[in-house]
Short mmCIF file of C-alpha atoms in Angstrom, two decimals:
data_model
loop_
_atom_site.label_atom_id
_atom_site.label_comp_id
_atom_site.label_asym_id
_atom_site.label_seq_id
_atom_site.Cartn_x
_atom_site.Cartn_y
_atom_site.Cartn_z
CA MET A 1 -254.90 82.45 -73.41
CA ARG A 2 -253.44 85.93 -73.09
CA SER A 3 -255.41 89.03 -72.16
CA ASP A 4 -254.39 92.66 -72.38
CA GLY A 5 -255.99 93.55 -68.81
CA MET A 6 -210.74 75.99 -68.54
CA LYS A 7 -213.15 73.36 -70.22
CA GLY A 8 -215.15 70.63 -68.52
CA ARG A 9 -216.30 70.87 -64.92
CA ARG A 10 -214.75 73.91 -63.26
CA VAL A 11 -214.77 74.99 -59.63
CA LEU A 12 -214.58 78.75 -59.20
CA GLY A 13 -211.22 79.96 -57.94
CA TRP A 14 -212.60 81.66 -54.86
CA VAL A 15 -214.04 78.36 -53.65
CA ALA A 16 -211.04 76.24 -54.63
CA VAL A 17 -208.69 78.69 -52.93
CA LEU A 18 -210.05 77.70 -49.52
CA ALA A 19 -208.12 74.46 -49.77
CA LEU A 20 -205.01 76.31 -50.88
CA VAL A 21 -205.17 78.81 -48.04
CA LEU A 22 -205.71 76.09 -45.52
CA GLY A 23 -202.84 73.73 -46.78
CA ALA A 24 -220.08 104.45 -79.64
CA CYS A 25 -221.21 102.54 -82.77
CA THR A 26 -217.92 102.49 -84.64
CA THR A 27 -215.56 99.57 -84.30
CA LYS A 28 -212.21 100.30 -82.71
CA ALA A 29 -209.20 97.98 -82.70
CA ASP A 30 -207.98 96.78 -79.32
CA ASP A 31 -204.39 97.75 -80.24
CA PRO A 32 -203.14 94.57 -78.54
CA THR A 33 -199.73 94.53 -76.92
CA THR A 34 -197.77 91.63 -75.54
CA THR A 35 -196.78 91.50 -71.89
CA SER A 36 -195.16 88.81 -69.85
CA THR A 37 -195.54 88.15 -66.15
CA THR A 38 -193.22 86.43 -63.72
CA VAL A 39 -194.84 84.01 -61.28
CA PRO A 40 -192.92 83.78 -57.98
CA VAL A 41 -192.16 80.26 -56.76
CA THR A 42 -190.13 78.84 -53.94
CA THR A 43 -187.32 77.59 -56.15
CA THR A 44 -186.52 78.86 -59.65
CA PRO A 45 -188.57 81.77 -61.09
CA ILE A 46 -190.77 80.72 -64.00
CA THR A 47 -191.76 83.11 -66.76
CA ALA A 48 -195.38 82.74 -67.75
CA PRO A 49 -196.36 82.58 -71.43
CA PRO A 50 -196.94 85.98 -73.08
CA VAL A 51 -200.40 87.47 -72.50
CA LEU A 52 -202.06 89.80 -75.00
CA THR A 53 -203.53 92.93 -73.45
CA GLY A 54 -205.15 96.03 -74.88
CA VAL A 55 -207.93 98.50 -74.06
CA GLY A 56 -208.85 98.53 -70.38
CA ILE A 57 -205.54 97.20 -69.04
CA THR A 58 -203.02 99.80 -67.91
CA GLU A 59 -199.84 99.03 -65.97
CA GLY A 60 -201.13 95.51 -65.30
CA THR A 61 -204.51 96.60 -63.87
CA ILE A 62 -207.81 95.59 -65.44
CA THR A 63 -210.52 98.27 -65.46
CA LEU A 64 -214.16 97.23 -65.55
CA ALA A 65 -217.15 99.57 -65.48
CA ALA A 66 -220.25 99.41 -63.27
CA LEU A 67 -223.07 101.47 -64.81
CA LEU A 68 -225.60 101.79 -62.01
CA PRO A 69 -228.18 104.26 -60.64
CA LEU A 70 -226.10 105.81 -57.86
CA SER A 71 -228.47 108.77 -57.47
CA GLY A 72 -232.16 109.30 -58.04
CA THR A 73 -235.12 107.07 -57.19
CA LEU A 74 -233.19 103.78 -57.56
CA GLU A 75 -230.10 104.98 -55.68
CA THR A 76 -230.48 102.45 -52.85
CA PHE A 77 -230.60 99.51 -55.28
CA GLY A 78 -227.64 100.83 -57.27
CA HIS A 79 -225.44 101.26 -54.23
CA SER A 80 -226.28 97.73 -53.03
CA VAL A 81 -225.30 96.26 -56.41
CA LEU A 82 -222.09 98.30 -56.43
CA GLU A 83 -221.21 97.21 -52.92
CA GLY A 84 -221.61 93.55 -53.88
CA HIS A 85 -219.40 94.15 -56.89
CA GLU A 86 -216.73 95.97 -54.90
CA VAL A 87 -216.65 93.39 -52.10
CA TYR A 88 -216.14 90.56 -54.58
CA TRP A 89 -213.32 92.30 -56.45
CA ALA A 90 -211.68 93.35 -53.17
CA TYR A 91 -211.59 89.66 -52.33
CA VAL A 92 -210.07 88.80 -55.72
CA ASN A 93 -207.43 91.53 -55.39
CA GLU A 94 -206.51 91.16 -51.73
CA THR A 95 -206.87 87.40 -51.18
CA LEU A 96 -206.22 85.96 -54.64
CA GLY A 97 -203.74 88.58 -55.82
CA GLY A 98 -205.94 89.56 -58.77
CA VAL A 99 -207.00 87.60 -61.84
CA GLY A 100 -204.62 84.65 -62.13
CA GLY A 101 -202.83 86.00 -59.07
CA VAL A 102 -201.33 88.69 -61.33
CA TYR A 103 -203.83 91.26 -62.63
CA PRO A 104 -205.72 93.37 -60.04
CA VAL A 105 -209.16 94.62 -61.05
CA ARG A 106 -210.31 98.21 -60.69
CA ILE A 107 -214.01 99.10 -60.82
CA ALA A 108 -215.08 102.39 -62.40
CA PRO A 109 -218.54 103.25 -60.94
CA LEU A 110 -220.60 105.35 -63.39
CA ASP A 111 -223.91 106.87 -62.28
CA THR A 112 -226.62 106.28 -64.91
CA VAL A 113 -229.37 107.90 -62.80
CA TYR A 114 -231.38 105.12 -64.50
CA ASP A 115 -231.47 107.16 -67.68
CA GLU A 116 -230.70 105.61 -71.07
CA GLN A 117 -229.11 108.67 -72.66
CA THR A 118 -226.93 109.24 -69.61
CA ALA A 119 -225.74 105.63 -69.82
CA ARG A 120 -224.84 106.02 -73.49
CA SER A 121 -222.95 109.26 -72.84
CA LEU A 122 -221.04 107.72 -69.94
CA TRP A 123 -219.86 104.85 -72.10
CA ALA A 124 -218.95 107.13 -75.01
CA GLY A 125 -216.78 109.18 -72.67
CA ARG A 126 -214.96 106.23 -71.09
CA GLU A 127 -214.86 103.48 -73.72
CA ASP A 128 -211.12 103.85 -74.35
CA ASP A 129 -210.33 103.10 -70.68
CA ILE A 130 -212.55 100.08 -69.99
CA LEU A 131 -212.21 96.41 -70.87
CA ALA A 132 -215.85 95.43 -70.24
CA ILE A 133 -219.00 96.47 -68.40
CA SER A 134 -219.31 93.99 -65.58
CA SER A 135 -222.30 95.45 -63.71
CA VAL A 136 -225.53 97.00 -64.97
CA LEU A 137 -228.95 97.45 -63.39
CA GLY A 138 -232.09 97.59 -65.51
CA SER A 139 -233.12 96.35 -68.94
CA PRO A 140 -233.52 99.89 -70.38
CA ILE A 141 -229.90 100.63 -69.47
CA THR A 142 -228.73 97.33 -70.96
CA GLU A 143 -230.56 98.08 -74.19
CA ALA A 144 -229.08 101.59 -74.36
CA LEU A 145 -225.55 100.26 -73.91
CA VAL A 146 -226.01 97.52 -76.51
CA THR A 147 -227.15 100.19 -78.96
CA GLU A 148 -224.28 102.54 -78.12
CA ILE A 149 -221.59 99.87 -78.34
CA GLY A 150 -222.93 98.57 -81.63
CA GLY A 151 -220.61 96.15 -83.40
CA GLU A 152 -217.72 96.41 -80.95
CA ARG A 153 -216.84 93.22 -79.11
CA VAL A 154 -217.40 94.54 -75.62
CA LEU A 155 -219.08 92.35 -73.02
CA ILE A 156 -221.92 93.88 -70.99
CA ALA A 157 -223.49 92.43 -67.87
CA ALA A 158 -227.23 91.99 -68.33
CA GLY A 159 -229.19 94.47 -66.23
CA SER A 160 -231.88 91.86 -65.65
CA GLN A 161 -232.06 88.06 -65.76
CA ALA A 162 -234.22 87.84 -68.88
CA SER A 163 -233.31 84.99 -71.23
CA SER A 164 -234.08 87.24 -74.19
CA TRP A 165 -230.85 89.15 -73.56
CA ALA A 166 -228.93 86.16 -74.86
CA VAL A 167 -229.94 87.26 -78.38
CA SER A 168 -227.33 90.02 -78.09
CA PRO A 169 -223.82 88.54 -78.33
CA ASN A 170 -222.52 91.40 -76.18
CA VAL A 171 -224.63 90.54 -73.14
CA VAL A 172 -223.48 88.31 -70.29
CA LEU A 173 -226.20 86.76 -68.12
CA ASN A 174 -225.47 86.14 -64.45
CA LEU A 175 -224.48 82.48 -64.05
CA ALA A 176 -225.69 82.24 -60.44
CA ILE A 177 -229.43 82.89 -61.01
CA PRO A 178 -231.93 81.17 -63.34
CA THR A 179 -233.57 83.42 -65.93
CA TYR A 180 -237.14 84.61 -65.37
CA ARG A 181 -238.24 82.32 -68.19
CA ASP A 182 -236.72 79.30 -66.46
CA GLN A 183 -237.92 80.32 -63.00
CA ILE A 184 -241.52 80.16 -64.22
CA ALA A 185 -241.18 77.18 -66.55
CA GLY A 186 -239.21 75.21 -63.99
CA ALA A 187 -241.78 75.87 -61.27
CA VAL A 188 -244.63 74.72 -63.54
CA VAL A 189 -242.83 71.50 -64.46
CA ALA A 190 -241.67 70.82 -60.88
CA GLY A 191 -245.21 71.47 -59.68
CA GLY A 192 -246.45 68.63 -61.86
CA ALA A 193 -244.00 66.07 -60.46
CA GLU A 194 -245.25 62.96 -58.69
CA GLU A 195 -244.48 64.35 -55.24
CA PRO A 196 -244.08 68.10 -55.73
CA VAL A 197 -242.87 70.48 -53.05
CA VAL A 198 -245.35 73.00 -54.41
CA ALA A 199 -248.10 71.52 -56.58
CA ALA A 200 -248.99 73.46 -59.73
CA ASN A 201 -252.67 72.57 -59.80
CA PRO A 202 -254.53 73.72 -62.92
CA PRO A 203 -256.02 75.96 -64.02
CA LEU A 204 -252.77 77.92 -63.92
CA GLY A 205 -252.61 81.69 -64.19
CA LEU A 206 -249.91 84.28 -64.80
CA ILE A 207 -250.03 87.99 -64.02
CA TYR A 208 -247.03 89.75 -65.49
CA GLN A 209 -245.65 93.23 -66.06
CA GLU A 210 -245.17 94.64 -69.55
CA GLY A 211 -241.55 94.84 -70.66
CA VAL A 212 -238.50 92.60 -70.83
CA PHE A 213 -238.91 91.11 -67.34
CA GLY A 214 -242.57 90.16 -67.62
CA GLU A 215 -242.36 89.03 -71.23
CA ASP A 216 -239.61 86.59 -70.29
CA CYS A 217 -241.87 85.15 -67.59
CA PHE A 218 -244.65 84.83 -70.17
CA VAL A 219 -242.36 82.91 -72.54
CA GLY A 220 -241.57 80.44 -69.75
CA PHE A 221 -245.25 80.08 -68.86
CA GLU A 222 -246.20 79.42 -72.49
CA GLN A 223 -243.41 76.88 -72.93
CA ALA A 224 -244.38 74.93 -69.81
CA THR A 225 -248.14 74.95 -70.51
CA ALA A 226 -248.07 74.47 -74.29
CA ARG A 227 -249.86 71.10 -74.04
CA TYR A 228 -252.42 72.12 -71.43
CA PRO A 229 -256.09 71.93 -72.51
CA ALA A 230 -257.81 75.19 -73.43
CA GLY A 231 -258.73 77.24 -70.38
CA GLU A 232 -256.16 75.63 -68.07
CA ALA A 233 -253.46 78.26 -68.70
CA VAL A 234 -254.56 81.90 -68.43
CA SER A 235 -252.36 85.02 -68.52
CA SER A 236 -252.94 88.71 -67.94
CA ARG A 237 -250.53 91.54 -68.64
CA TYR A 238 -250.47 94.95 -66.93
CA PRO A 239 -248.61 98.22 -67.65
CA ALA A 240 -245.48 98.87 -65.62
CA THR A 241 -247.09 102.05 -64.29
CA ALA A 242 -250.22 100.26 -62.97
CA THR A 243 -251.19 100.71 -59.33
CA GLU A 244 -254.53 98.89 -59.41
CA PHE A 245 -254.98 95.20 -60.26
CA SER A 246 -258.63 94.33 -59.82
CA ASP A 247 -259.13 93.53 -63.54
CA GLU A 248 -256.16 91.14 -63.65
CA VAL A 249 -257.12 89.40 -60.42
CA THR A 250 -260.78 89.16 -61.47
CA THR A 251 -259.69 87.47 -64.71
CA MET A 252 -257.90 84.83 -62.65
CA GLN A 253 -260.82 84.41 -60.26
CA GLU A 254 -263.35 83.99 -63.05
CA SER A 255 -261.06 81.38 -64.65
CA ALA A 256 -261.02 79.47 -61.32
CA VAL A 257 -257.22 79.60 -61.25
CA GLN A 258 -255.77 77.40 -58.50
CA THR A 259 -252.07 78.24 -58.97
CA LEU A 260 -251.21 81.84 -59.81
CA PHE A 261 -247.74 82.88 -60.99
CA VAL A 262 -246.72 86.53 -60.57
CA CYS A 263 -243.94 88.47 -62.32
CA SER A 264 -244.09 91.99 -60.97
CA SER A 265 -242.23 94.58 -58.96
CA PRO A 266 -242.42 94.18 -55.15
CA GLN A 267 -244.67 97.27 -55.05
CA ALA A 268 -247.09 95.68 -57.52
CA MET A 269 -246.89 92.40 -55.63
CA LEU A 270 -248.05 94.22 -52.49
CA GLN A 271 -251.10 95.55 -54.33
CA ILE A 272 -251.85 92.19 -55.97
CA VAL A 273 -251.90 90.43 -52.59
CA ALA A 274 -254.14 93.16 -51.16
CA THR A 275 -256.51 92.78 -54.14
CA LEU A 276 -256.61 89.00 -53.74
CA ASP A 277 -257.59 89.48 -50.10
CA LEU A 278 -260.23 92.06 -51.00
CA LEU A 279 -261.83 89.67 -53.49
CA GLU A 280 -261.48 86.76 -51.04
CA PHE A 281 -259.55 84.79 -53.65
CA ARG A 282 -256.63 82.70 -52.34
CA PRO A 283 -254.93 80.55 -54.97
CA THR A 284 -251.43 79.23 -54.40
CA LEU A 285 -249.10 82.09 -55.35
CA VAL A 286 -245.73 81.40 -56.99
CA VAL A 287 -243.68 84.57 -57.51
CA THR A 288 -240.25 85.31 -58.92
CA SER A 289 -237.53 86.49 -56.55
CA ALA A 290 -237.55 89.85 -58.36
CA SER A 291 -241.20 90.22 -57.31
CA TYR A 292 -240.54 89.73 -53.61
CA ASP A 293 -238.88 91.92 -51.02
CA ALA A 294 -238.16 91.29 -47.32
CA SER A 295 -240.14 94.42 -46.42
CA LEU A 296 -243.45 93.04 -47.78
CA PRO A 297 -244.59 91.21 -44.61
CA ALA A 298 -244.26 94.34 -42.47
CA ALA A 299 -246.02 96.44 -45.12
CA LEU A 300 -248.90 93.94 -45.31
CA GLY A 301 -249.09 93.44 -41.55
CA GLY A 302 -249.78 97.07 -40.67
CA ASP A 303 -250.18 97.50 -36.94
CA GLY A 304 -249.81 93.74 -36.53
CA GLY A 305 -246.26 93.96 -37.84
CA GLU A 306 -244.25 91.38 -39.73
CA ALA A 307 -245.93 88.38 -38.06
CA ALA A 308 -249.38 89.49 -39.26
CA GLY A 309 -248.01 90.07 -42.75
CA LEU A 310 -246.49 86.60 -42.90
CA GLU A 311 -249.89 85.11 -42.08
CA ARG A 312 -251.30 86.87 -45.13
CA LEU A 313 -248.46 85.38 -47.19
CA ASP A 314 -248.89 81.77 -46.09
CA ASN A 315 -250.00 80.82 -49.62
CA VAL A 316 -246.92 82.41 -51.26
CA PHE A 317 -243.86 80.61 -52.64
CA VAL A 318 -240.82 82.33 -54.16
CA VAL A 319 -238.69 80.98 -57.02
CA GLY A 320 -235.34 82.26 -58.25
CA SER A 321 -232.69 80.16 -56.50
CA LEU A 322 -231.59 82.91 -54.09
CA PRO A 323 -229.57 81.08 -51.40
CA PRO A 324 -230.13 82.13 -47.78
CA PHE A 325 -227.58 84.62 -46.55
CA GLU A 326 -227.33 82.60 -43.33
CA GLY A 327 -226.81 79.26 -45.12
CA ASP A 328 -223.90 76.93 -44.48
CA ALA A 329 -222.99 76.43 -48.16
CA PRO A 330 -219.27 77.26 -48.69
CA GLY A 331 -220.06 80.00 -51.20
CA MET A 332 -222.30 81.81 -48.72
CA LYS A 333 -219.79 81.37 -45.91
CA LEU A 334 -217.16 82.92 -48.15
CA LEU A 335 -219.54 85.78 -48.99
CA ARG A 336 -220.03 86.51 -45.27
CA ASP A 337 -216.27 86.35 -44.69
CA ASN A 338 -215.70 88.75 -47.57
CA LEU A 339 -218.26 91.14 -46.10
CA ALA A 340 -216.44 91.09 -42.79
CA ASN A 341 -213.06 91.62 -44.43
CA TYR A 342 -213.86 94.06 -47.22
CA ASP A 343 -217.18 95.85 -46.72
CA THR A 344 -216.47 99.40 -45.55
CA ARG A 345 -220.15 100.20 -44.97
CA LEU A 346 -221.00 97.52 -42.43
CA PRO A 347 -223.01 97.31 -40.25
CA ASP A 348 -225.44 99.20 -42.53
CA PRO A 349 -228.15 96.56 -43.18
CA ARG A 350 -229.61 98.45 -46.14
CA ILE A 351 -226.67 97.37 -48.29
CA ILE A 352 -226.99 93.62 -47.69
CA ASN A 353 -230.02 92.53 -49.70
CA PRO A 354 -230.77 90.62 -52.93
CA TRP A 355 -229.37 93.53 -54.94
CA PHE A 356 -226.05 93.09 -53.14
CA PHE A 357 -226.13 89.40 -54.09
CA LEU A 358 -226.84 90.37 -57.70
CA GLY A 359 -223.76 92.61 -57.86
CA TYR A 360 -221.59 90.06 -56.07
CA THR A 361 -222.52 87.28 -58.51
CA GLN A 362 -222.23 89.54 -61.57
CA ALA A 363 -218.63 90.05 -60.48
CA ALA A 364 -218.14 86.31 -59.87
CA THR A 365 -219.41 85.58 -63.39
CA PHE A 366 -216.98 88.06 -64.93
CA HIS A 367 -214.16 86.66 -62.79
CA LEU A 368 -214.71 83.28 -64.42
CA ILE A 369 -214.53 84.84 -67.87
CA LEU A 370 -211.33 86.77 -67.09
CA GLU A 371 -209.63 83.68 -65.66
CA GLU A 372 -210.53 81.72 -68.80
CA ALA A 373 -209.24 84.55 -70.99
CA LEU A 374 -205.96 84.59 -69.06
CA THR A 375 -205.67 80.82 -69.45
CA GLY A 376 -205.99 81.39 -73.20
CA GLY A 377 -203.28 84.05 -73.08
CA ASP A 378 -205.54 86.82 -74.39
CA LEU A 379 -206.95 89.57 -72.15
CA THR A 380 -207.96 91.85 -75.03
CA ARG A 381 -211.63 92.53 -75.65
CA GLU A 382 -211.56 89.87 -78.36
CA GLY A 383 -209.93 87.39 -76.00
CA VAL A 384 -212.42 88.03 -73.21
CA TRP A 385 -215.30 87.71 -75.69
CA ALA A 386 -214.01 84.32 -76.85
CA ALA A 387 -213.39 83.17 -73.27
CA ARG A 388 -217.04 83.69 -72.36
CA ASP A 389 -217.97 81.10 -74.98
CA ARG A 390 -215.40 78.58 -73.73
CA LEU A 391 -216.67 78.37 -70.16
CA GLY A 392 -217.52 74.90 -68.96
CA GLU A 393 -219.39 73.86 -65.82
CA THR A 394 -218.89 75.86 -62.65
CA ASP A 395 -219.90 75.39 -59.03
CA PHE A 396 -220.23 78.69 -57.16
CA GLY A 397 -220.62 76.86 -53.86
CA PHE A 398 -224.10 78.24 -53.13
CA GLY A 399 -225.61 74.78 -52.73
CA SER A 400 -227.33 74.47 -56.10
CA GLY A 401 -224.57 72.44 -57.76
CA SER A 402 -222.94 73.08 -61.11
CA VAL A 403 -224.07 75.74 -63.57
CA VAL A 404 -223.23 76.23 -67.23
CA TYR A 405 -224.19 78.32 -70.25
CA ASP A 406 -226.17 76.45 -72.87
CA ALA A 407 -225.59 76.81 -76.61
CA ASP A 408 -227.62 80.05 -76.58
CA ARG A 409 -225.54 81.57 -73.73
CA ILE A 410 -228.41 81.16 -71.25
CA PRO A 411 -227.42 79.86 -67.80
CA VAL A 412 -228.64 76.40 -66.82
CA VAL A 413 -229.21 76.72 -63.08
CA THR A 414 -231.18 74.57 -60.66
CA ASP A 415 -233.86 76.32 -58.63
CA VAL A 416 -235.47 75.98 -55.21
CA PHE A 417 -238.78 77.07 -53.71
CA SER A 418 -238.69 79.48 -50.77
CA VAL A 419 -241.35 80.81 -48.45
CA PRO A 420 -241.53 84.33 -46.97
CA ALA A 421 -239.64 84.39 -43.68
CA VAL A 422 -238.93 86.66 -40.73
CA SER A 423 -236.32 89.15 -41.92
CA THR A 424 -234.40 89.06 -38.63
CA GLU A 425 -233.83 85.33 -39.18
CA TYR A 426 -233.43 85.36 -42.97
CA LEU A 427 -231.86 88.57 -44.23
CA PHE A 428 -233.20 88.15 -47.77
CA GLY A 429 -236.66 87.40 -46.35
CA MET A 430 -236.83 83.95 -47.98
CA GLN A 431 -236.51 80.50 -46.39
CA PRO A 432 -235.83 77.65 -48.86
CA VAL A 433 -238.13 74.62 -48.69
CA GLY A 434 -237.60 71.27 -50.38
CA GLY A 435 -234.61 70.36 -52.55
CA PHE A 436 -233.16 71.90 -55.68
CA TYR A 437 -234.86 70.98 -58.94
CA SER A 438 -233.92 71.40 -62.57
CA THR A 439 -235.35 74.34 -64.51
CA ARG A 440 -234.87 72.58 -67.86
#
């Protein structure tokens, strides 16, 4: 019911290197050239096979673009994503010697001001200098860039983790995070297991925001509840500009929903929780990581502070496989080491948040693609495009195990439930509970 109201298993280089250290709409040709690189060894120099290069590689340096809101209302988010991107590539350049130990990567930050026409103009003015767009924030910006690039084979990082972006062959989804579709569907299925960490007791409900993000959640909800009896799966959509949610919450209350899924902005999530309290309706809440922010407990707690807010969130569970910043997984330890070594803005805590993690893992995903392209001897746009489709399994070292693109270029990533946590103990504001589970 819907109401309007290298092939095979691969370990990423920056994890494997730990062991080594310790022991426009018109199509343009890439104008490929052939270069050769010499790999230094301790005995006789070995000449590597020729590597094709073209647009976006000058004097052996790869240029990637980051189209982000670096001014305006979303400036804070944009700078966090950029910082994650820059820290990762600083690690690749300084510790690994660049892609394949040969090609350093330069990031060109371009300020979209979160405006579609600005994004298109920025690309049109720089397209002859850039190999690919490895960082984007926002579905509207992604859509604008896909339109502007047209039939050219240029890879673009998805500005959101919606599975629907896989329809565009240009778009690259972040391999480290499950899509919104799979976050919701996986949570529904896991909630019906014999001994669930978080039980998905029917009737189930979904409140979701209009647009790419919310629609992807709705697709996952429909897939997972397709065989439920009538009345046991209820959904309600709201406009992205909404600030009041009594109609949507009342729909869920009147349907006696026991488990309520939410796909919203953190600001809307704050209002939804307040409305649930006002109507004295307390179902189990399962929300996507994009819906939650570490500042919510303090905002809900008022004079009682974060502790009071956490009490009001004791029925909330977060999905989205965001590993704890403080975790002991090797990938997170490496991330913290990279922050210490390469982040010029520390100790500014505003930078280190889930948006930072998004930028960092966007870069890690593109690093995989570039390494595969280099292995194939082709770092042109065509070669990088083909390399994306050759990727096998990867383990980022974040604790969730191996990840891979499926036949539709959608990442297959395990997920984990988290609960809201004290931000001084868990920087992302989420504490994982239970083990990882499959989203497919």
